[in-house]
Tab-separated table of C-alpha atoms in Angstrom:
chain	number	residue	atom	x	y	z
A	1	MET	CA	19.379	6.197	8.375
A	2	THR	CA	20.307	3.009	6.513
A	3	VAL	CA	19.838	3.128	2.738
A	4	PHE	CA	20.311	0.152	0.388
A	5	VAL	CA	21.898	0.975	-2.990
A	6	VAL	CA	21.532	-1.516	-5.869
A	7	ASP	CA	23.504	-1.250	-9.126
A	8	ASP	CA	25.283	-3.852	-11.255
A	9	ASP	CA	28.032	-1.299	-12.115
A	10	ALA	CA	30.557	-1.647	-9.273
A	11	ASP	CA	32.153	1.776	-9.835
A	12	HIS	CA	28.812	3.593	-9.955
A	13	LEU	CA	27.639	1.639	-6.891
A	14	ALA	CA	30.701	2.735	-4.890
A	15	ALA	CA	30.226	6.374	-5.965
A	16	LEU	CA	26.557	6.340	-4.970
A	17	CYS	CA	27.352	4.840	-1.564
A	18	ASP	CA	30.006	7.503	-0.972
A	19	LEU	CA	27.543	10.260	-1.930
A	20	ILE	CA	24.908	8.951	0.462
A	21	GLU	CA	27.474	8.640	3.261
A	22	VAL	CA	28.504	12.250	2.657
A	23	GLY	CA	24.795	13.164	2.898
A	24	GLY	CA	24.755	11.874	6.470
A	25	HIS	CA	23.236	8.409	6.001
A	26	SER	CA	24.544	4.841	6.164
A	27	ALA	CA	24.741	3.164	2.732
A	28	THR	CA	24.884	-0.579	2.017
A	29	GLY	CA	25.653	-1.531	-1.580
A	30	PHE	CA	24.439	-4.564	-3.564
A	31	LEU	CA	25.484	-5.650	-7.062
A	32	HIS	CA	22.478	-8.011	-7.339
A	33	ALA	CA	18.872	-7.021	-6.605
A	34	LYS	CA	17.972	-10.439	-5.169
A	35	ASP	CA	20.633	-9.992	-2.474
A	36	ALA	CA	19.130	-6.603	-1.530
A	37	VAL	CA	15.635	-8.125	-1.258
A	38	ALA	CA	16.943	-10.948	0.950
A	39	ALA	CA	18.733	-8.463	3.218
A	40	ALA	CA	15.650	-6.213	3.382
A	41	SER	CA	13.482	-9.133	4.498
A	42	ASP	CA	15.826	-9.656	7.481
A	43	THR	CA	16.625	-6.019	8.366
A	44	PRO	CA	14.452	-3.502	6.481
A	45	PRO	CA	16.309	-0.333	5.427
A	46	LYS	CA	14.707	3.110	5.511
A	47	ALA	CA	14.877	3.355	1.682
A	48	ILE	CA	16.265	1.618	-1.408
A	49	LEU	CA	17.980	3.424	-4.294
A	50	THR	CA	18.158	1.160	-7.336
A	51	ASP	CA	19.039	1.174	-11.023
A	52	LEU	CA	16.243	0.128	-13.380
A	53	ARG	CA	18.110	-1.964	-15.954
A	54	MET	CA	20.087	-4.819	-14.381
A	55	PRO	CA	20.678	-8.466	-15.354
A	56	GLY	CA	18.576	-11.054	-13.567
A	57	MET	CA	16.162	-9.218	-11.238
A	58	ASP	CA	15.798	-5.672	-12.546
A	59	GLY	CA	14.564	-2.572	-10.712
A	60	MET	CA	10.919	-3.225	-11.585
A	61	ALA	CA	11.026	-6.760	-10.170
A	62	LEU	CA	12.867	-5.457	-7.104
A	63	THR	CA	10.113	-2.878	-6.498
A	64	GLU	CA	7.424	-5.568	-6.661
A	65	ALA	CA	9.406	-7.873	-4.356
A	66	VAL	CA	9.943	-5.102	-1.798
A	67	ALA	CA	6.250	-4.192	-1.889
A	68	ALA	CA	5.439	-7.827	-1.048
A	69	LEU	CA	7.528	-7.571	2.146
A	70	ASP	CA	4.856	-5.279	3.660
A	71	ALA	CA	7.508	-3.225	5.459
A	72	ASP	CA	6.928	0.275	3.972
A	73	ILE	CA	10.349	0.544	2.311
A	74	PRO	CA	10.281	3.388	-0.250
A	75	VAL	CA	12.114	2.695	-3.523
A	76	ILE	CA	13.771	5.406	-5.641
A	77	MET	CA	14.506	4.384	-9.238
A	78	LEU	CA	17.466	5.535	-11.351
A	79	THR	CA	16.678	5.443	-15.074
A	80	GLY	CA	18.317	6.259	-18.406
A	81	HIS	CA	16.873	8.921	-20.706
A	82	GLY	CA	14.878	6.387	-22.722
A	83	ASP	CA	13.420	4.605	-19.675
A	84	VAL	CA	11.125	7.314	-18.318
A	85	ALA	CA	8.017	5.388	-19.416
A	86	ALA	CA	9.300	2.337	-17.527
A	87	ALA	CA	9.959	4.508	-14.478
A	88	VAL	CA	6.368	5.723	-14.558
A	89	ARG	CA	5.247	2.093	-14.562
A	90	ALA	CA	7.528	1.531	-11.580
A	91	ILE	CA	5.825	4.387	-9.743
A	92	GLN	CA	2.484	2.725	-10.462
A	93	ALA	CA	3.931	-0.540	-9.117
A	94	GLY	CA	4.879	1.110	-5.833
A	95	ALA	CA	8.139	3.028	-6.312
A	96	GLU	CA	8.307	6.312	-4.399
A	97	ASP	CA	10.174	8.416	-6.997
A	98	PHE	CA	12.602	8.208	-9.901
A	99	LEU	CA	15.622	10.149	-11.118
A	100	GLU	CA	16.769	10.385	-14.728
A	101	LYS	CA	20.474	9.932	-15.544
A	102	PRO	CA	22.645	11.909	-15.586
A	103	TYR	CA	21.483	13.280	-12.247
A	104	ASP	CA	22.709	16.128	-10.083
A	105	ALA	CA	24.220	14.852	-6.832
A	106	GLN	CA	22.595	17.564	-4.709
A	107	HIS	CA	19.206	16.856	-6.299
A	108	LEU	CA	19.584	13.140	-5.584
A	109	LEU	CA	20.275	13.827	-1.908
A	110	SER	CA	17.304	16.201	-1.791
A	111	VAL	CA	14.970	13.537	-3.225
A	112	LEU	CA	16.385	10.925	-0.839
A	113	ASN	CA	15.953	13.173	2.215
A	114	ARG	CA	12.398	14.046	1.214
A	115	THR	CA	11.610	10.339	0.805
A	116	LEU	CA	13.121	9.499	4.192
A	117	ARG	CA	11.138	12.286	5.897
A	118	ALA	CA	7.909	11.053	4.316
A	119	GLN	CA	8.639	7.486	5.431
A	120	ALA	CA	9.427	8.656	8.973
A	121	THR	CA	6.176	10.641	9.099
A	122	ARG	CA	4.168	7.609	7.977
A	123	ALA	CA	5.872	5.431	10.576
A	124	GLU	CA	5.273	7.937	13.378
A	125	LEU	CA	1.640	8.425	12.411
A	126	ALA	CA	1.085	4.652	12.331
A	127	ARG	CA	2.743	4.321	15.744
A	128	LEU	CA	0.597	7.041	17.287
A	129	GLN	CA	-2.614	5.641	15.800
A	130	SER	CA	-1.738	2.156	17.040
A	131	GLU	CA	-0.850	3.494	20.484
A	132	LEU	CA	-4.092	5.440	20.803
A	133	SER	CA	-6.241	2.567	19.519
A	134	GLN	CA	-4.688	0.069	21.946
A	135	LYS	CA	-4.651	2.233	25.074
A	136	SER	CA	-7.830	2.385	27.091
A	137	ASP	CA	-6.304	5.198	29.163
A	138	SER	CA	-5.637	7.512	26.211
A	139	ILE	CA	-7.667	10.246	27.901
A	140	LEU	CA	-5.027	12.844	28.750
A	141	GLY	CA	-5.028	14.870	31.936
A	142	GLU	CA	-4.098	14.770	35.605
A	143	SER	CA	-6.967	16.814	37.060
A	144	ALA	CA	-9.220	15.140	39.617
A	145	ALA	CA	-12.127	15.083	37.132
A	146	LEU	CA	-10.160	13.222	34.439
A	147	VAL	CA	-8.487	10.838	36.882
A	148	LYS	CA	-11.959	9.937	38.166
A	149	LEU	CA	-13.245	9.501	34.596
A	150	ARG	CA	-10.423	7.072	33.738
A	151	GLU	CA	-11.114	5.119	36.928
A	152	GLN	CA	-14.809	4.892	36.067
A	153	ILE	CA	-14.041	3.666	32.537
A	154	SER	CA	-11.661	1.004	33.890
A	155	ALA	CA	-14.295	-0.189	36.363
A	156	ILE	CA	-17.258	-0.177	33.949
A	157	ALA	CA	-15.609	-1.449	30.742
A	158	PRO	CA	-15.412	-5.174	31.716
A	159	LEU	CA	-19.045	-5.246	32.894
A	160	ASN	CA	-21.788	-6.431	30.540
A	161	ILE	CA	-23.972	-3.343	30.993
A	162	ASP	CA	-25.158	-0.537	28.750
A	163	VAL	CA	-23.760	2.944	29.354
A	164	ILE	CA	-24.920	6.537	28.892
A	165	LEU	CA	-22.277	9.216	28.236
A	166	THR	CA	-23.419	12.791	28.802
A	167	GLY	CA	-21.427	15.906	28.017
A	168	GLU	CA	-21.244	19.090	26.000
A	169	THR	CA	-20.229	19.071	22.354
A	170	GLY	CA	-16.536	18.246	21.979
A	171	THR	CA	-15.933	16.858	25.482
A	172	GLY	CA	-14.688	13.506	24.141
A	173	LYS	CA	-17.741	11.243	24.257
A	174	GLU	CA	-16.540	9.278	21.232
A	175	LEU	CA	-13.087	8.835	22.794
A	176	CYS	CA	-14.686	7.501	25.984
A	177	ALA	CA	-16.926	5.163	23.980
A	178	ARG	CA	-13.895	3.737	22.161
A	179	ALA	CA	-12.025	3.381	25.457
A	180	LEU	CA	-14.968	1.458	26.956
A	181	HIS	CA	-15.073	-0.840	23.926
A	182	ALA	CA	-11.273	-1.369	23.839
A	183	ALA	CA	-11.157	-2.371	27.532
A	184	SER	CA	-14.261	-4.585	27.397
A	185	LEU	CA	-14.641	-8.318	26.814
A	186	ARG	CA	-16.126	-7.359	23.422
A	187	ALA	CA	-12.955	-5.595	22.225
A	188	THR	CA	-12.441	-8.107	19.403
A	189	GLY	CA	-16.024	-7.628	18.189
A	190	PRO	CA	-17.322	-4.866	15.908
A	191	TYR	CA	-17.521	-1.223	16.962
A	192	ILE	CA	-20.476	0.397	15.154
A	193	ALA	CA	-21.558	4.037	15.537
A	194	LEU	CA	-24.811	5.659	14.433
A	195	ASN	CA	-25.272	9.439	14.507
A	196	CYS	CA	-28.934	9.827	15.428
A	197	ALA	CA	-28.917	13.581	14.749
A	198	ALA	CA	-27.716	13.134	11.145
A	199	LEU	CA	-30.284	10.507	10.135
A	200	PRO	CA	-33.655	11.519	8.599
A	201	GLU	CA	-36.614	10.264	10.617
A	202	SER	CA	-37.907	8.277	7.638
A	203	LEU	CA	-34.735	6.150	7.566
A	204	PHE	CA	-34.322	5.487	11.291
A	205	GLU	CA	-36.166	2.191	11.456
A	206	LEU	CA	-34.425	0.827	8.344
A	207	GLU	CA	-30.957	1.811	9.612
A	208	VAL	CA	-31.435	0.523	13.153
A	209	PHE	CA	-33.382	-2.696	12.480
A	210	GLY	CA	-32.590	-3.487	8.840
A	211	HIS	CA	-34.963	-4.904	6.237
A	212	ALA	CA	-35.540	-8.079	4.262
A	213	ALA	CA	-35.371	-8.408	0.491
A	214	ALA	CA	-38.576	-7.155	-1.172
A	215	ALA	CA	-39.664	-5.417	2.057
A	216	PHE	CA	-40.501	-2.506	-0.238
A	217	PRO	CA	-40.087	-1.949	-4.005
A	218	GLY	CA	-36.421	-2.322	-4.978
A	219	ALA	CA	-35.290	-3.418	-1.511
A	220	ILE	CA	-32.421	-5.858	-1.046
A	221	GLU	CA	-31.576	-7.687	2.159
A	222	LYS	CA	-29.750	-5.415	4.610
A	223	PRO	CA	-28.919	-5.925	8.296
A	224	GLY	CA	-29.482	-2.971	10.624
A	225	LYS	CA	-26.969	-1.390	12.991
A	226	LEU	CA	-28.167	-3.512	15.924
A	227	GLU	CA	-27.474	-6.691	14.007
A	228	ALA	CA	-24.173	-5.424	12.576
A	229	ALA	CA	-22.899	-4.759	16.107
A	230	ASN	CA	-23.598	-8.309	17.321
A	231	GLY	CA	-20.756	-9.465	19.532
A	232	GLY	CA	-19.469	-5.923	19.946
A	233	THR	CA	-20.575	-2.380	20.749
A	234	LEU	CA	-23.171	-0.105	19.181
A	235	VAL	CA	-22.780	3.616	19.883
A	236	LEU	CA	-25.973	5.657	19.500
A	237	ASP	CA	-24.578	9.176	19.210
A	238	GLU	CA	-26.900	12.041	20.238
A	239	ILE	CA	-29.632	9.564	21.160
A	240	GLU	CA	-31.870	12.430	22.244
A	241	ALA	CA	-32.562	13.012	18.517
A	242	MET	CA	-34.054	9.522	18.047
A	243	PRO	CA	-37.809	9.658	17.164
A	244	MET	CA	-40.191	8.453	19.873
A	245	GLN	CA	-41.579	5.658	17.654
A	246	VAL	CA	-38.101	4.217	17.117
A	247	GLN	CA	-37.353	4.582	20.830
A	248	ALA	CA	-40.289	2.258	21.585
A	249	LYS	CA	-39.044	-0.412	19.143
A	250	LEU	CA	-35.480	-0.089	20.436
A	251	LEU	CA	-36.686	-0.563	24.023
A	252	ARG	CA	-38.501	-3.760	23.049
A	253	ALA	CA	-35.445	-5.096	21.196
A	254	LEU	CA	-33.187	-4.408	24.186
A	255	GLN	CA	-35.625	-6.005	26.634
A	256	GLU	CA	-36.032	-9.172	24.572
A	257	ARG	CA	-32.517	-9.109	23.006
A	258	HIS	CA	-34.082	-9.999	19.669
A	259	ILE	CA	-34.877	-7.946	16.569
A	260	GLU	CA	-37.172	-8.412	13.623
A	261	ARG	CA	-36.175	-6.903	10.295
A	262	LEU	CA	-38.739	-4.903	8.373
A	263	GLY	CA	-40.688	-7.238	6.048
A	264	GLU	CA	-39.619	-10.360	7.948
A	265	ASN	CA	-41.287	-12.553	10.590
A	266	ARG	CA	-38.109	-14.169	11.933
A	267	LEU	CA	-36.579	-13.093	15.252
A	268	ARG	CA	-32.808	-12.613	15.238
A	269	PRO	CA	-30.848	-12.795	18.540
A	270	LEU	CA	-28.866	-9.817	19.820
A	271	ASP	CA	-25.683	-9.906	21.903
A	272	LEU	CA	-24.198	-6.442	22.163
A	273	ARG	CA	-23.487	-3.481	24.412
A	274	ILE	CA	-25.209	-0.155	23.784
A	275	ILE	CA	-23.341	3.068	24.541
A	276	ALA	CA	-25.670	6.047	24.205
A	277	THR	CA	-24.235	9.564	24.069
A	278	ALA	CA	-26.155	12.762	24.686
A	279	LYS	CA	-25.132	16.414	24.686
A	280	THR	CA	-28.247	17.442	26.616
A	281	ASP	CA	-29.701	16.251	29.927
A	282	LEU	CA	-31.871	13.220	29.110
A	283	ARG	CA	-33.824	13.683	32.334
A	284	GLN	CA	-34.861	17.127	31.107
A	285	ALA	CA	-35.838	15.559	27.760
A	286	ILE	CA	-37.988	13.035	29.668
A	287	ALA	CA	-39.713	15.875	31.547
A	288	GLU	CA	-40.446	17.551	28.195
A	289	ASN	CA	-41.803	14.280	26.704
A	290	ARG	CA	-38.988	14.138	24.131
A	291	PHE	CA	-37.423	10.942	25.474
A	292	ARG	CA	-38.885	7.776	26.961
A	293	ALA	CA	-38.178	7.275	30.651
A	294	ASP	CA	-38.293	3.460	30.327
A	295	LEU	CA	-35.655	3.526	27.577
A	296	PHE	CA	-33.466	5.805	29.697
A	297	TYR	CA	-33.533	3.399	32.630
A	298	ARG	CA	-32.953	0.407	30.329
A	299	LEU	CA	-29.796	2.058	28.924
A	300	ASN	CA	-28.627	3.508	32.216
A	301	GLY	CA	-26.617	0.565	33.516
A	302	ALA	CA	-24.028	3.244	34.224
A	303	GLU	CA	-23.934	6.961	33.473
A	304	LEU	CA	-20.758	8.976	32.981
A	305	CYS	CA	-20.866	12.776	32.869
A	306	LEU	CA	-17.892	14.189	30.962
A	307	PRO	CA	-16.449	17.427	32.371
A	308	PRO	CA	-16.257	20.513	30.137
A	309	LEU	CA	-12.792	21.674	29.144
A	310	ARG	CA	-13.054	25.066	30.844
A	311	GLY	CA	-13.010	23.423	34.297
A	312	LEU	CA	-9.848	21.349	33.810
A	313	GLY	CA	-7.292	24.031	34.761
A	314	PRO	CA	-3.677	23.120	33.854
A	315	ASP	CA	-4.907	20.087	31.884
A	316	ILE	CA	-6.041	22.526	29.190
A	317	THR	CA	-2.416	23.413	28.432
A	318	LEU	CA	-1.397	19.742	28.594
A	319	ILE	CA	-4.051	18.681	26.055
A	320	PHE	CA	-3.305	21.711	23.865
A	321	ALA	CA	0.410	20.843	23.812
A	322	HIS	CA	-0.412	17.207	22.954
A	323	TYR	CA	-2.419	18.151	19.860
A	324	ALA	CA	0.067	20.845	18.837
A	325	ASN	CA	2.957	18.365	18.988
A	326	LEU	CA	0.976	15.736	17.065
A	327	ALA	CA	0.251	18.255	14.301
A	328	ALA	CA	3.879	19.420	14.246
A	329	ARG	CA	5.104	15.835	13.779
A	330	LEU	CA	2.534	15.140	11.088
A	331	TYR	CA	3.557	18.160	9.027
A	332	GLY	CA	7.296	17.892	9.693
A	333	ARG	CA	7.547	21.081	11.753
A	334	SER	CA	9.283	21.760	15.065
A	335	ALA	CA	7.194	21.644	18.240
A	336	PRO	CA	5.664	25.089	18.887
A	337	ASP	CA	6.575	27.137	21.940
A	338	ILE	CA	3.716	27.630	24.416
A	339	GLY	CA	4.662	30.632	26.514
A	340	ILE	CA	3.175	31.848	29.753
A	341	SER	CA	0.935	34.433	28.065
A	342	LEU	CA	-0.634	31.773	25.829
A	343	ARG	CA	-0.966	29.389	28.779
A	344	ARG	CA	-2.883	32.040	30.680
A	345	ASP	CA	-5.199	32.733	27.736
A	346	LEU	CA	-5.796	28.994	27.235
A	347	GLN	CA	-6.944	28.571	30.819
A	348	ARG	CA	-9.109	31.716	30.817
A	349	HIS	CA	-10.899	30.998	27.534
A	350	ASP	CA	-14.418	29.517	27.915
A	351	TRP	CA	-13.931	26.861	25.164
A	352	PRO	CA	-17.575	26.516	24.083
A	353	GLY	CA	-16.448	23.874	21.564
A	354	ASN	CA	-14.380	22.076	24.239
A	355	VAL	CA	-11.614	19.711	23.015
A	356	ARG	CA	-12.761	19.966	19.396
A	357	GLU	CA	-12.183	23.727	19.460
A	358	LEU	CA	-8.912	23.325	21.387
A	359	LYS	CA	-7.579	20.786	18.850
A	360	THR	CA	-8.223	23.209	15.977
A	361	ALA	CA	-6.441	26.021	17.843
A	362	ALA	CA	-3.462	23.745	18.586
A	363	GLU	CA	-3.153	22.691	14.939
A	364	ARG	CA	-3.224	26.335	13.830
A	365	LEU	CA	-0.345	27.112	16.187
A	366	ALA	CA	1.661	24.119	14.914
A	367	LEU	CA	1.203	25.325	11.321
A	368	GLY	CA	2.342	28.849	12.205
A	369	LEU	CA	-1.127	30.366	11.745
A	370	GLY	CA	-1.571	31.443	15.367
A	371	PRO	CA	-3.752	29.542	17.852
A	372	SER	CA	-6.881	31.716	17.342
A	373	VAL	CA	-7.317	31.921	21.127
A	374	PRO	CA	-8.604	35.364	22.090
A	375	HIS	CA	-6.335	37.305	24.431
A	376	VAL	CA	-8.102	37.714	27.752
A	377	SER	CA	-7.621	41.236	29.054
A	378	GLN	CA	-9.044	40.782	32.552
A	379	ALA	CA	-6.953	42.127	35.423
A	380	GLN	CA	-4.130	39.867	36.558
A	381	THR	CA	-3.528	38.849	40.135
A	382	LEU	CA	-0.229	39.797	41.783
A	383	PRO	CA	1.246	36.251	41.434
A	384	GLU	CA	0.302	36.254	37.734
A	385	ARG	CA	1.992	39.618	37.189
A	386	ILE	CA	5.117	38.394	39.009
A	387	ALA	CA	5.159	35.205	36.918
A	388	GLU	CA	4.819	37.143	33.671
A	389	TYR	CA	7.633	39.501	34.733
A	390	GLU	CA	9.891	36.566	35.627
A	391	ALA	CA	9.179	34.825	32.321
A	392	ARG	CA	9.957	38.010	30.379
A	393	GLU	CA	13.237	38.593	32.254
A	394	ILE	CA	14.339	34.955	31.840
A	395	SER	CA	13.631	35.026	28.092
A	396	ALA	CA	15.567	38.281	27.744
A	397	ALA	CA	18.558	36.862	29.649
A	398	LEU	CA	18.604	33.735	27.497
A	399	ASP	CA	18.520	35.892	24.369
A	400	ARG	CA	21.450	38.000	25.639
A	401	PHE	CA	23.614	34.923	26.264
A	402	ASN	CA	22.699	32.944	23.146
A	403	GLN	CA	20.369	30.566	25.040
A	404	SER	CA	23.071	29.537	27.544
A	405	VAL	CA	21.209	28.513	30.720
A	406	GLU	CA	24.415	28.597	32.778
A	407	ARG	CA	25.335	32.189	31.849
A	408	ALA	CA	21.720	33.397	32.079
A	409	ALA	CA	21.471	31.983	35.617
A	410	GLN	CA	24.677	33.780	36.610
A	411	SER	CA	23.396	37.099	35.236
A	412	LEU	CA	20.082	36.717	37.067
A	413	GLY	CA	21.835	35.759	40.327
A	414	ILE	CA	20.017	32.447	40.813
A	415	PRO	CA	21.200	28.808	40.769
A	416	ARG	CA	21.071	27.004	37.414
A	417	ARG	CA	18.631	24.396	38.826
A	418	THR	CA	16.262	27.160	39.978
A	419	LEU	CA	16.367	28.745	36.523
A	420	ALA	CA	15.690	25.384	34.861
A	421	ASP	CA	12.668	24.832	37.144
A	422	LYS	CA	11.266	28.268	36.299
A	423	MET	CA	11.835	27.683	32.563
A	424	ALA	CA	9.881	24.417	32.790
A	425	ARG	CA	7.076	26.117	34.738
A	426	TYR	CA	6.746	28.956	32.250
A	427	GLY	CA	7.215	26.805	29.132
A	428	ILE	CA	10.480	28.484	28.089
A	429	LYS	CA	12.773	26.303	25.960
A	430	ASP	CA	16.557	26.572	25.982
């Protein structure tokens, strides 16, 4: 990784650059801070190591100038014994860390490596968040159910219709709602979500429709969620929990595409898409007089039923590995090994919490806490027993020959390509 080093003492600058090169990084030295800032604006380094006291632009001014570049370049400050207070001010101004002279060379490299790892983690996290927010097909899986779901989202998203998403807790209704919004013509508009189950009945009308100033004692003007989502998407999460009285007012607002705030006589136009999510069957709620049939049919421009995790077969392992690898990257750990025994348990577990439960189990594995997936002790089929035996023998052979795939294949009497295919199938890493 490229590191800029700034120091007005030429001898000390050369020594620092040599030390950083020995530590395995590429060092570029600057005698003047302004030259380092100019170079960083063209080609940002991974970090800057700078002295505090320098003629012209000092370390404090350099830190402020680098922060203005908006490139996430961490700065490590080198200070004299009497400059610790100034170094603390530098930290407050945006510096990542500081070292007091005289410093230990090994400690300096340790601080630099820690800073570089933290910067790399931030960059990777930002990349993943950007990738997920921009991709409308960020729903992982190759099973027929998930392929069909992605196709439905792609077909429905551009249409100006309301949508109902139905599925068990943790099946990814929010992810689907965001995918619908991101791929719609309203993608640049607001995305507003309201959890109907978490809102007290007394506050529903105020939150959904808003209120005018002086609508009640102490009230100030406040737009409701419908108005806030104008031009975009409003997600009504767990809509089955919405009180019947509010359902009637919502139906009228959606029919007329106007709302009237509480305490106000003026109609305000609405231009938005409603995505309603439900974890129970709304038709059953209609039969039990807990949900209005006319509101259901008004919202049901399209209805998507999200499949539960337990029916996705090999996709369970794929999604588990995705979340485990994300957690490993976030916490700076190596990707966890997902062996055949764990794969079998993942696919046999019922997953009552669906993806939410799976994500927690994957993160536990990445942190070395164990995946908290109960071992399923039901009888194995003959192919499963053969597969487990093969996986055990392959792992043992790799251990005997220090993870050499070539020598392990020779000892097992099979071609190297065949062994590599079996290792991939059973999740065995060389």
